[in-house]
Coordinates of N, CA and C in Angstrom, one line a residue:
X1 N 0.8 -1.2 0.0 CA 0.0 0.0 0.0 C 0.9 1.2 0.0
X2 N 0.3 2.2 -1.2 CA 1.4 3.7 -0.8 C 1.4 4.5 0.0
X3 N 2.5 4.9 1.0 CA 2.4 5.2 2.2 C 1.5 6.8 1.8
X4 N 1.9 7.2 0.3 CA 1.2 8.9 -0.1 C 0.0 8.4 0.5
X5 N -0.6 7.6 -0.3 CA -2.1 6.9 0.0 C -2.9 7.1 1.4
X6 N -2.3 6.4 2.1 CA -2.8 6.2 3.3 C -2.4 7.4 3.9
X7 N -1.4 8.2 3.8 CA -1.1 9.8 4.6 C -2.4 10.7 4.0
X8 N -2.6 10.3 2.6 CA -4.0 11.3 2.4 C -5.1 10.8 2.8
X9 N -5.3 9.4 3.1 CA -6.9 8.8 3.4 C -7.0 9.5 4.9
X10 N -5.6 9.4 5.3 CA -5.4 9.5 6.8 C -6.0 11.1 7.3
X11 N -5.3 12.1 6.5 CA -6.0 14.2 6.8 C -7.1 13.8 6.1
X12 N -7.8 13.1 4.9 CA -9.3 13.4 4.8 C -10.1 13.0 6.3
X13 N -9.6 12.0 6.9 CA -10.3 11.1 8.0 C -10.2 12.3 9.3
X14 N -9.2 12.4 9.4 CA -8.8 13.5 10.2 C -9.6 15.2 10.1
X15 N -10.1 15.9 8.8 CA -10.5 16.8 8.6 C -12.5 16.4 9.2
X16 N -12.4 15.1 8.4 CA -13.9 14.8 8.6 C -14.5 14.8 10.2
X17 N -13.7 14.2 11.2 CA -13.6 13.9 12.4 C -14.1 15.2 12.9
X18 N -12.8 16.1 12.6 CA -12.7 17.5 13.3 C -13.9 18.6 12.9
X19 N -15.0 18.3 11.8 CA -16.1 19.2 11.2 C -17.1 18.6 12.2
X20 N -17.0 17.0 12.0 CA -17.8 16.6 13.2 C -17.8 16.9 14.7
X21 N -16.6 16.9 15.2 CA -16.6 17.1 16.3 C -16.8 18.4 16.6
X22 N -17.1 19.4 15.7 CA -17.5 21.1 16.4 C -18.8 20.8 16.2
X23 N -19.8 20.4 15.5 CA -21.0 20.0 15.1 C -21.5 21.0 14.2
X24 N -20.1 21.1 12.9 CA -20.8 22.1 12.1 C -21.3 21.0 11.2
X25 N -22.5 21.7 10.6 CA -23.5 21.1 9.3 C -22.7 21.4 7.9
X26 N -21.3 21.1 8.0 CA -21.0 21.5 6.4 C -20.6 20.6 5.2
X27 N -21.1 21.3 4.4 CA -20.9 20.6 2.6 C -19.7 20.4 2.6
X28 N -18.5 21.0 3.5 CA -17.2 20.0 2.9 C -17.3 18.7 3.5
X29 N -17.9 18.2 4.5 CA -18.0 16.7 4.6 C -18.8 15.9 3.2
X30 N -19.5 16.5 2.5 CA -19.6 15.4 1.7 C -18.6 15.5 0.6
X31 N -17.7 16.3 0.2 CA -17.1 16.8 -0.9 C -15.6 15.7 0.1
X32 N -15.6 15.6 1.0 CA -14.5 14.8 1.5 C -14.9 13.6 1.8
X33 N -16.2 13.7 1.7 CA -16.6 12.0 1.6 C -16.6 11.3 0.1
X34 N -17.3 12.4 -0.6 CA -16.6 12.0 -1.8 C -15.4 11.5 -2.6
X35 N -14.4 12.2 -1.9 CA -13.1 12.1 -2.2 C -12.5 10.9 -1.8
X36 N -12.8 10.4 -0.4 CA -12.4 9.9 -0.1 C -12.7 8.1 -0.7
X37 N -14.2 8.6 -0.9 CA -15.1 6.9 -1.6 C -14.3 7.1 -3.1
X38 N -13.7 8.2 -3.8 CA -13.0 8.0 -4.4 C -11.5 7.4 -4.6
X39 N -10.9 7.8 -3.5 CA -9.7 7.2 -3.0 C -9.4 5.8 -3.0
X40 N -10.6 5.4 -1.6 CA -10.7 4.0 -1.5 C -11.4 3.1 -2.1
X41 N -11.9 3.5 -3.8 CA -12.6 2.6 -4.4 C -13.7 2.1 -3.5
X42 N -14.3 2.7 -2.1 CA -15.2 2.1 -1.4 C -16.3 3.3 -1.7
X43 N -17.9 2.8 -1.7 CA -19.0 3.5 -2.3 C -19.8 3.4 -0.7
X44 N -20.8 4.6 -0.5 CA -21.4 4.7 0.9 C -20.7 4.6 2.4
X45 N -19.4 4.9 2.2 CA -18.6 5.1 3.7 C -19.7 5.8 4.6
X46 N -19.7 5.9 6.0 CA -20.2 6.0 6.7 C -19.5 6.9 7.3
X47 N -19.5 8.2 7.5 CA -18.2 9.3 7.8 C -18.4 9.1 9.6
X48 N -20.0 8.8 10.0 CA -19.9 9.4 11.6 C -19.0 8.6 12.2
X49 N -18.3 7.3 11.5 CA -17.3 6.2 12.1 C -16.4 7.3 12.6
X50 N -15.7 8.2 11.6 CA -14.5 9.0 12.3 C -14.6 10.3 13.4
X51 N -16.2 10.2 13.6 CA -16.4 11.3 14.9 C -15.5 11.4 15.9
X52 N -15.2 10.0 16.3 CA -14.1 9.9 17.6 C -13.7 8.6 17.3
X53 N -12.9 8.6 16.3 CA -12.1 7.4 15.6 C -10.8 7.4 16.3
X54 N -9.8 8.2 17.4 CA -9.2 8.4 18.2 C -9.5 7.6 19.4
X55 N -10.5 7.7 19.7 CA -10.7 6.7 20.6 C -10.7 5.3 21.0
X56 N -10.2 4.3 19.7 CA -10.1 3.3 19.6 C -9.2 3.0 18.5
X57 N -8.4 4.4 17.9 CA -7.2 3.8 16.9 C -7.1 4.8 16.4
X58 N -6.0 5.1 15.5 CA -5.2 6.4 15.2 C -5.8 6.4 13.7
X59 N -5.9 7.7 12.9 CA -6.0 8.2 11.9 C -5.2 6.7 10.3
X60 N -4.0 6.6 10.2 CA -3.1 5.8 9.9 C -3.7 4.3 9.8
X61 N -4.4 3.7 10.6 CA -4.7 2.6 10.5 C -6.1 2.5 10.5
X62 N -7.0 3.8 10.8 CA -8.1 3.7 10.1 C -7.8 3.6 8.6
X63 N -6.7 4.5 7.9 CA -6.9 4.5 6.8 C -6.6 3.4 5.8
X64 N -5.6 2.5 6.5 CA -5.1 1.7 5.7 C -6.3 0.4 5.9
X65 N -6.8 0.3 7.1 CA -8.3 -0.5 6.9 C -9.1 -0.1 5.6
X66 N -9.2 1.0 5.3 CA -10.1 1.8 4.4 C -9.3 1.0 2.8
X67 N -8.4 1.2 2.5 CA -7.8 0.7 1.5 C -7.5 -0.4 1.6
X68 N -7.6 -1.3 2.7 CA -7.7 -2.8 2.4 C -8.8 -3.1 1.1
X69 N -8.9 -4.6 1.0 CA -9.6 -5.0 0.1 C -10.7 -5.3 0.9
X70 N -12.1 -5.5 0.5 CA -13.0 -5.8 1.1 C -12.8 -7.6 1.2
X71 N -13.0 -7.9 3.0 CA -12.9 -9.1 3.3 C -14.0 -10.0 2.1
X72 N -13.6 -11.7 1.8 CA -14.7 -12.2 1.4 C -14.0 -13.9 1.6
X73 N -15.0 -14.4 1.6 CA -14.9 -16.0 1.5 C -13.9 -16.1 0.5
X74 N -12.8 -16.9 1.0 CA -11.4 -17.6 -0.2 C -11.4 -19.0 0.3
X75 N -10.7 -19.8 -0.4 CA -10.3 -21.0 -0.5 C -9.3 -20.9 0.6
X76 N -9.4 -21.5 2.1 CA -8.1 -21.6 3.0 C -8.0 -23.2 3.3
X77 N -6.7 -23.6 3.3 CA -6.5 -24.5 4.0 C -6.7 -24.9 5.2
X78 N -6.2 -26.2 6.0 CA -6.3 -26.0 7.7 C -4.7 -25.3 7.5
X79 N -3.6 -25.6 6.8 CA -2.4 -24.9 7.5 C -2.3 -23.6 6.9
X80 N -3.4 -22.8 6.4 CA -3.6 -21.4 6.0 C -4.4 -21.0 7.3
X81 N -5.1 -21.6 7.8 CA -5.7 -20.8 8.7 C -4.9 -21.1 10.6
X82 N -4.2 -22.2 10.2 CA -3.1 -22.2 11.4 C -1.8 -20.7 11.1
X83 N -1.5 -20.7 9.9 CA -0.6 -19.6 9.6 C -1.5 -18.3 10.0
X84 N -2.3 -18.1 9.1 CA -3.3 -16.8 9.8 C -3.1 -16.6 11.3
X85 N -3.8 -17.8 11.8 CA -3.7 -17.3 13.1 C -3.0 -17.1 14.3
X86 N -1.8 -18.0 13.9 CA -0.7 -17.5 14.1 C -0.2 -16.1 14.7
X87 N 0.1 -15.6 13.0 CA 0.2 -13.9 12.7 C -0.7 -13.3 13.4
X88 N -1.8 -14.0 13.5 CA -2.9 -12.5 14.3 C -2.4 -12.6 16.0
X89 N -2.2 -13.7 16.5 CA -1.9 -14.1 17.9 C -0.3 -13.6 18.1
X90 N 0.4 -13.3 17.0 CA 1.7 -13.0 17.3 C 2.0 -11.2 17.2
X91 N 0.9 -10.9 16.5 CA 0.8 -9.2 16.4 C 1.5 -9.4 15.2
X92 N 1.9 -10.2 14.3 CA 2.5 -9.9 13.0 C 1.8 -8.7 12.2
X93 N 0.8 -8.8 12.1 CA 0.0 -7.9 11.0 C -0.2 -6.5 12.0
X94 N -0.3 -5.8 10.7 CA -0.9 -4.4 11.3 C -2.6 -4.4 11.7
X95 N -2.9 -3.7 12.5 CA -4.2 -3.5 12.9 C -4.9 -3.8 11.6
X96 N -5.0 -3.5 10.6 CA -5.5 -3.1 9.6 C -5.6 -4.6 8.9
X97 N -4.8 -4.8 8.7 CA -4.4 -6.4 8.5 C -5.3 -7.5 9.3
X98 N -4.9 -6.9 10.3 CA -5.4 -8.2 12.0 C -7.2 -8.2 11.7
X99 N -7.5 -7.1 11.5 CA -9.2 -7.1 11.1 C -9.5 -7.5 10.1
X100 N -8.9 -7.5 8.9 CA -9.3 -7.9 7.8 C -8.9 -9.3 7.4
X101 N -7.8 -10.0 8.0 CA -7.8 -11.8 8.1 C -8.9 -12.0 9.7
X102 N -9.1 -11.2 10.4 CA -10.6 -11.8 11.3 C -11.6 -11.9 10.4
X103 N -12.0 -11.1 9.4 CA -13.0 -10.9 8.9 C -13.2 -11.9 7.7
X104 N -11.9 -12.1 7.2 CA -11.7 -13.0 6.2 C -12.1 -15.1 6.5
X105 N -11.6 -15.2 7.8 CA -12.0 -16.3 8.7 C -12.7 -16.0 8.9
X106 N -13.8 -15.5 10.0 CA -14.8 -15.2 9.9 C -15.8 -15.9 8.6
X107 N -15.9 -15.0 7.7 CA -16.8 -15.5 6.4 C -16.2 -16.7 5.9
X108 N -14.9 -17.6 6.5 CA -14.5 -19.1 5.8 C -14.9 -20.0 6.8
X109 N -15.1 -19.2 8.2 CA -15.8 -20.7 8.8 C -16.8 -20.8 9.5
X110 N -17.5 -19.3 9.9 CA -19.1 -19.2 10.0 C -19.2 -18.9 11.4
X111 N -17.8 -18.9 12.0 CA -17.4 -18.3 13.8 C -17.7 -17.2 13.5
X112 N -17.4 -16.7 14.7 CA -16.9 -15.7 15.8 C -15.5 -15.9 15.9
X113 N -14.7 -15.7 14.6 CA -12.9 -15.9 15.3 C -12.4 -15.2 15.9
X114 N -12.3 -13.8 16.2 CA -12.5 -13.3 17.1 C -12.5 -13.7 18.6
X115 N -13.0 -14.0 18.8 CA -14.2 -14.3 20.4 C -13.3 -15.3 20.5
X116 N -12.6 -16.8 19.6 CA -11.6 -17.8 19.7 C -10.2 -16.9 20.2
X117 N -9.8 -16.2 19.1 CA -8.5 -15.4 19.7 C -8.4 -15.1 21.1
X118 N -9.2 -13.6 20.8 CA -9.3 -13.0 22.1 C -10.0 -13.1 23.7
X119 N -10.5 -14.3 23.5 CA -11.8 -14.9 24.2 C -11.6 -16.5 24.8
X120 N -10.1 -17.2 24.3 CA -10.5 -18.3 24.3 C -11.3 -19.2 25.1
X121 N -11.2 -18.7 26.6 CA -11.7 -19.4 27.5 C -13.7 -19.1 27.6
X122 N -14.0 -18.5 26.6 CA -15.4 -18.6 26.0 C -15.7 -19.7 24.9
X123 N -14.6 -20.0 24.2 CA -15.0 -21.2 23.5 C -14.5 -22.5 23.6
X124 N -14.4 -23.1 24.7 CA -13.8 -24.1 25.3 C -12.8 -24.2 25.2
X125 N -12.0 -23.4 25.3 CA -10.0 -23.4 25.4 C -9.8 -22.9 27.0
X126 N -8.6 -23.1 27.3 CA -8.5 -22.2 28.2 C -7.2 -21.0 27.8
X127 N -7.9 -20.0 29.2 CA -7.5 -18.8 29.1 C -6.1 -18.9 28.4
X128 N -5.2 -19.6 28.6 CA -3.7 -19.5 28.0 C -3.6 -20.2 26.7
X129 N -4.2 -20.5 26.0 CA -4.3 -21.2 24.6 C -3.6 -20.8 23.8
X130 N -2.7 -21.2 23.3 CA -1.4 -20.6 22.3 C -2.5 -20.9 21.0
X131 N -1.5 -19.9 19.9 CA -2.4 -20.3 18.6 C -2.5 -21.4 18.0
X132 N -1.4 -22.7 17.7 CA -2.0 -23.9 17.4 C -3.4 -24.0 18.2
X133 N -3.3 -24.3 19.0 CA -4.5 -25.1 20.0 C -6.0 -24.0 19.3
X134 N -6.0 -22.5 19.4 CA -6.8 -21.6 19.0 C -7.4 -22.0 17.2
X135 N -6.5 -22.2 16.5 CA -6.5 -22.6 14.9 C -7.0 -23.9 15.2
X136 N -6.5 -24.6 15.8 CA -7.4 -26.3 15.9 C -8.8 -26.2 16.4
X137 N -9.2 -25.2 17.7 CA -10.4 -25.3 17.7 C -10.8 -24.8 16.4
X138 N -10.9 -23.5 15.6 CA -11.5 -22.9 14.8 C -11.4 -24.1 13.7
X139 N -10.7 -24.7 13.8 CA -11.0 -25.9 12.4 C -12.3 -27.1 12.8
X140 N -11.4 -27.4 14.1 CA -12.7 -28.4 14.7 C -14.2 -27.8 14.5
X141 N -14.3 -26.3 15.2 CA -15.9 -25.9 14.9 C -16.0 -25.3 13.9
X142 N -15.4 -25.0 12.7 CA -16.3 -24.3 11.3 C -17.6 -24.8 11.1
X143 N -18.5 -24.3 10.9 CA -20.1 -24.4 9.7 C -19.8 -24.6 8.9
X144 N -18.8 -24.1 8.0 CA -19.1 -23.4 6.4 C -17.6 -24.1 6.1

C-alpha cells in the first residue's frame, strides 16, 4: 500500500472527524466523503465512524483498513488458517491487517474468530491457549 495513500486517506479522515466534532453542518464533509469513496474505491462510507475514531485507533490505521480489500470467502486451507492465526496471535499484522484476516475467517468458517482469539476461555479453550491449540479449535468448529 502507498504510504502517499494512506497519509491522504489519513488528513481526509482527520479533517472529517474535526467538522464533526464542532458539530458544524458543512458541505465540505460530503465533498471529503466523496473524495475519499474515491480514494478508496469504497461506495457509501459512513463518515460518523471518524467522529471519535481516536478513541479506539489512530487516523493511519483507520486508513489503511479503508484501503484494504473488502474481506470475502477464499479458499483456506487448515495450515492457511493455522498460519493466519498464528500472525494475528503473534501481532505480526498491522491493525488493519489483524481485522481484515478476522473478517476474512470469519466468512471461511461461520465463527466468531474473534471471540476464539481474544476470548479463548469462551469457547472451550483455556485462558492461555497458544495459537496452534486456537487454529485447531477454529478448524474443529467451522459451519461453512
Amino acid at each position: 500500500m502507498e504510504d502517499n495513500k494512506i497519509k491522504e486517506t489519513a488528513e481526509i479522515i482527520e479533517k472529517i472527524s474535526d467538522i464533526l466534532s464542532r458539530g458544524e453542518k458543512s458541505g465540505e464533509i460530503s465533498a471529503l466523503k466523496e473524495h475519499l469513496e474515491s480514494l478508496t474505491g469504497r461506495e457509501n462510507i459512513d463518515v460518523e465512524q471518524f467522529r471519535d475514531f481516536w478513541t479506539f485507533t489512530n487516523s493511519e490505521s483507520l486508513a489503511e483498513r479503508l484501503l484494504m480489500p473488502e474481506a470475502e470467502k477464499i479458499k483456506l486451507s487448515d495450515s492457511d488458517i493455522h498460519r493466519i492465526v498464528k500472525k494475528i496471535c503473534l501481532a505480526d499484522y498491522s491493525e488493519a491487517e489483524t481485522d481484515y484476516w478476522i473478517e476474512v475467517l470469519e466468512k471461511v468458517t461461520g465463527l466468531p474468530v474473534s471471540d476464539y482469539i481474544y476470548f479463548p476461555y469462551l469457547m472451550g479453550l483455556e485462558s492461555e491457549a497458544d495459537e496452534a491449540e486456537i487454529a485447531e479449535k477454529i478448524i474443529e468448529d467451522r459451519v461453512c
